[in-house]
Amino acid sequence: MNWAQMYDCCGDVDRVPELLARAEREDAAEVWTALGHRLVLECDLVFPASFAALPRLVRLASRNPRARGLAGAILRCAAGHHDCDDLLADCAPAVAEFRELLDRHLRSRPDDYLASFRDLLAAEGQYHWSAVLGDFSDDFYQVDCPHCAVEVTIAIGGYGRYSAVRDWHQGDVDRRALRPASPEELRGIGRRMHGRAVRDDEVGLADGIAHLFGRAECPRCASVFGIAQEYASAHRPVM
């Protein structure tokens, strides 16, 4: 690794290797704070040093939650514009190792389950769902009806599970109950997400995913459409 070419968020090329070496020797909070500031900018941008550091962070991640969290943060930003596609490709073995590590971590039913679930989605290249997936306690998704183009609010949480038209004064009006997908109907990433949540007894998360990957009725034209398909096509990040 030619660290002389791996600048970090601050534009420096010499601090990250030194901080990584310290992190490998001692679990000091100030070291991890400094690494976080240099490897991920405003929880949004990453730089060459971010991907250069990823393999070493993954090696630490099995025994250090700070390393696991920082590696996940870097991968969640990988969908953004960073001009480091070649470095990300070089990290493929580390990313594969990280996927296995996160899956084992989820099986332990950790306190940071949702955060780790989202990190695993990012490690699988599912950057969109990693960015938007909530805990379904109070989640709202805005989609355009594919038939009449009216903006439809999808609610999945404590307020209910419904589609509606949002009115500035009246709130969500003309509500229609969502139609959750059955496990047999789920395909692709929806099936994997739901199956993982069921496996780990995350009942609320599994139910929310079933609704998110189910169908909604448009309150304006009464047509029925797939929620996840419409939401993902409208909000998928530009790679």
PDB file of N, CA, C and O in Angstrom, residues 3 6 8 10 12-22 30-31 34-35 38:
ATOM      1  N   TRP A   3       0.954   4.572   0.898  1.00  0.00           N
ATOM      2  CA  TRP A   3       0.210   5.548   1.688  1.00  0.00           C
ATOM      3  C   TRP A   3       0.522   6.983   1.262  1.00  0.00           C
ATOM      4  O   TRP A   3      -0.233   7.909   1.577  1.00  0.00           O
ATOM      5  N   MET A   6      -2.447   8.090  -0.494  1.00  0.00           N
ATOM      6  CA  MET A   6      -3.742   7.851   0.148  1.00  0.00           C
ATOM      7  C   MET A   6      -4.105   8.989   1.094  1.00  0.00           C
ATOM      8  O   MET A   6      -3.953   8.885   2.308  1.00  0.00           O
ATOM      9  N   ASP A   8      -6.410  11.577   3.259  1.00  0.00           N
ATOM     10  CA  ASP A   8      -7.623  11.379   4.050  1.00  0.00           C
ATOM     11  C   ASP A   8      -8.530  12.599   3.945  1.00  0.00           C
ATOM     12  O   ASP A   8      -8.335  13.478   3.097  1.00  0.00           O
ATOM     13  N   CYS A  10      -8.779  15.129   5.670  1.00  0.00           N
ATOM     14  CA  CYS A  10      -8.094  16.389   5.972  1.00  0.00           C
ATOM     15  C   CYS A  10      -7.034  16.728   4.928  1.00  0.00           C
ATOM     16  O   CYS A  10      -6.339  17.748   5.055  1.00  0.00           O
ATOM     17  N   ASP A  12      -4.342  14.954   4.450  1.00  0.00           N
ATOM     18  CA  ASP A  12      -3.042  14.457   4.905  1.00  0.00           C
ATOM     19  C   ASP A  12      -2.804  13.033   4.388  1.00  0.00           C
ATOM     20  O   ASP A  12      -3.745  12.277   4.146  1.00  0.00           O
ATOM     21  N   VAL A  13      -1.536  12.663   4.272  1.00  0.00           N
ATOM     22  CA  VAL A  13      -1.198  11.326   3.800  1.00  0.00           C
ATOM     23  C   VAL A  13      -0.417  10.523   4.843  1.00  0.00           C
ATOM     24  O   VAL A  13      -0.079   9.360   4.602  1.00  0.00           O
ATOM     25  N   ASP A  14      -0.146  11.122   5.985  1.00  0.00           N
ATOM     26  CA  ASP A  14       0.736  10.458   6.940  1.00  0.00           C
ATOM     27  C   ASP A  14       0.079  10.094   8.270  1.00  0.00           C
ATOM     28  O   ASP A  14       0.635   9.309   9.040  1.00  0.00           O
ATOM     29  N   ARG A  15      -1.131  10.606   8.542  1.00  0.00           N
ATOM     30  CA  ARG A  15      -1.698  10.406   9.874  1.00  0.00           C
ATOM     31  C   ARG A  15      -2.432   9.085  10.024  1.00  0.00           C
ATOM     32  O   ARG A  15      -2.373   8.444  11.076  1.00  0.00           O
ATOM     33  N   VAL A  16      -3.143   8.627   9.000  1.00  0.00           N
ATOM     34  CA  VAL A  16      -3.961   7.421   9.138  1.00  0.00           C
ATOM     35  C   VAL A  16      -3.119   6.183   9.431  1.00  0.00           C
ATOM     36  O   VAL A  16      -3.467   5.401  10.328  1.00  0.00           O
ATOM     37  N   PRO A  17      -1.994   5.932   8.728  1.00  0.00           N
ATOM     38  CA  PRO A  17      -1.198   4.744   9.071  1.00  0.00           C
ATOM     39  C   PRO A  17      -0.726   4.743  10.518  1.00  0.00           C
ATOM     40  O   PRO A  17      -0.733   3.703  11.186  1.00  0.00           O
ATOM     41  N   GLU A  18      -0.355   5.907  10.995  1.00  0.00           N
ATOM     42  CA  GLU A  18       0.096   6.010  12.381  1.00  0.00           C
ATOM     43  C   GLU A  18      -1.049   5.719  13.353  1.00  0.00           C
ATOM     44  O   GLU A  18      -0.879   4.994  14.337  1.00  0.00           O
ATOM     45  N   LEU A  19      -2.228   6.248  13.057  1.00  0.00           N
ATOM     46  CA  LEU A  19      -3.389   6.016  13.924  1.00  0.00           C
ATOM     47  C   LEU A  19      -3.818   4.553  13.888  1.00  0.00           C
ATOM     48  O   LEU A  19      -4.205   3.980  14.915  1.00  0.00           O
ATOM     49  N   LEU A  20      -3.768   3.934  12.725  1.00  0.00           N
ATOM     50  CA  LEU A  20      -4.107   2.515  12.632  1.00  0.00           C
ATOM     51  C   LEU A  20      -3.147   1.659  13.459  1.00  0.00           C
ATOM     52  O   LEU A  20      -3.570   0.711  14.134  1.00  0.00           O
ATOM     53  N   ALA A  21      -1.892   1.979  13.389  1.00  0.00           N
ATOM     54  CA  ALA A  21      -0.905   1.231  14.172  1.00  0.00           C
ATOM     55  C   ALA A  21      -1.185   1.373  15.660  1.00  0.00           C
ATOM     56  O   ALA A  21      -1.080   0.400  16.421  1.00  0.00           O
ATOM     57  N   ARG A  22      -1.556   2.569  16.090  1.00  0.00           N
ATOM     58  CA  ARG A  22      -1.908   2.766  17.500  1.00  0.00           C
ATOM     59  C   ARG A  22      -3.168   1.984  17.864  1.00  0.00           C
ATOM     60  O   ARG A  22      -3.255   1.384  18.941  1.00  0.00           O
ATOM     61  N   GLU A  30      -9.588   8.199  21.962  1.00  0.00           N
ATOM     62  CA  GLU A  30      -9.149   9.352  21.181  1.00  0.00           C
ATOM     63  C   GLU A  30      -8.576   8.932  19.825  1.00  0.00           C
ATOM     64  O   GLU A  30      -8.676   9.672  18.840  1.00  0.00           O
ATOM     65  N   VAL A  31      -8.002   7.725  19.759  1.00  0.00           N
ATOM     66  CA  VAL A  31      -7.478   7.228  18.487  1.00  0.00           C
ATOM     67  C   VAL A  31      -8.621   6.966  17.520  1.00  0.00           C
ATOM     68  O   VAL A  31      -8.570   7.352  16.343  1.00  0.00           O
ATOM     69  N   ALA A  34     -10.142  10.194  16.236  1.00  0.00           N
ATOM     70  CA  ALA A  34      -9.308  10.792  15.194  1.00  0.00           C
ATOM     71  C   ALA A  34      -9.442  10.032  13.877  1.00  0.00           C
ATOM     72  O   ALA A  34      -9.535  10.639  12.797  1.00  0.00           O
ATOM     73  N   LEU A  35      -9.476   8.709  13.937  1.00  0.00           N
ATOM     74  CA  LEU A  35      -9.648   7.916  12.715  1.00  0.00           C
ATOM     75  C   LEU A  35     -10.994   8.203  12.063  1.00  0.00           C
ATOM     76  O   LEU A  35     -11.095   8.350  10.832  1.00  0.00           O
ATOM     77  N   ARG A  38     -10.963  11.378  10.157  1.00  0.00           N
ATOM     78  CA  ARG A  38     -10.120  11.380   8.964  1.00  0.00           C
ATOM     79  C   ARG A  38     -10.612  10.440   7.866  1.00  0.00           C
ATOM     80  O   ARG A  38     -10.263  10.621   6.693  1.00  0.00           O
TER      81      ARG A  38
END
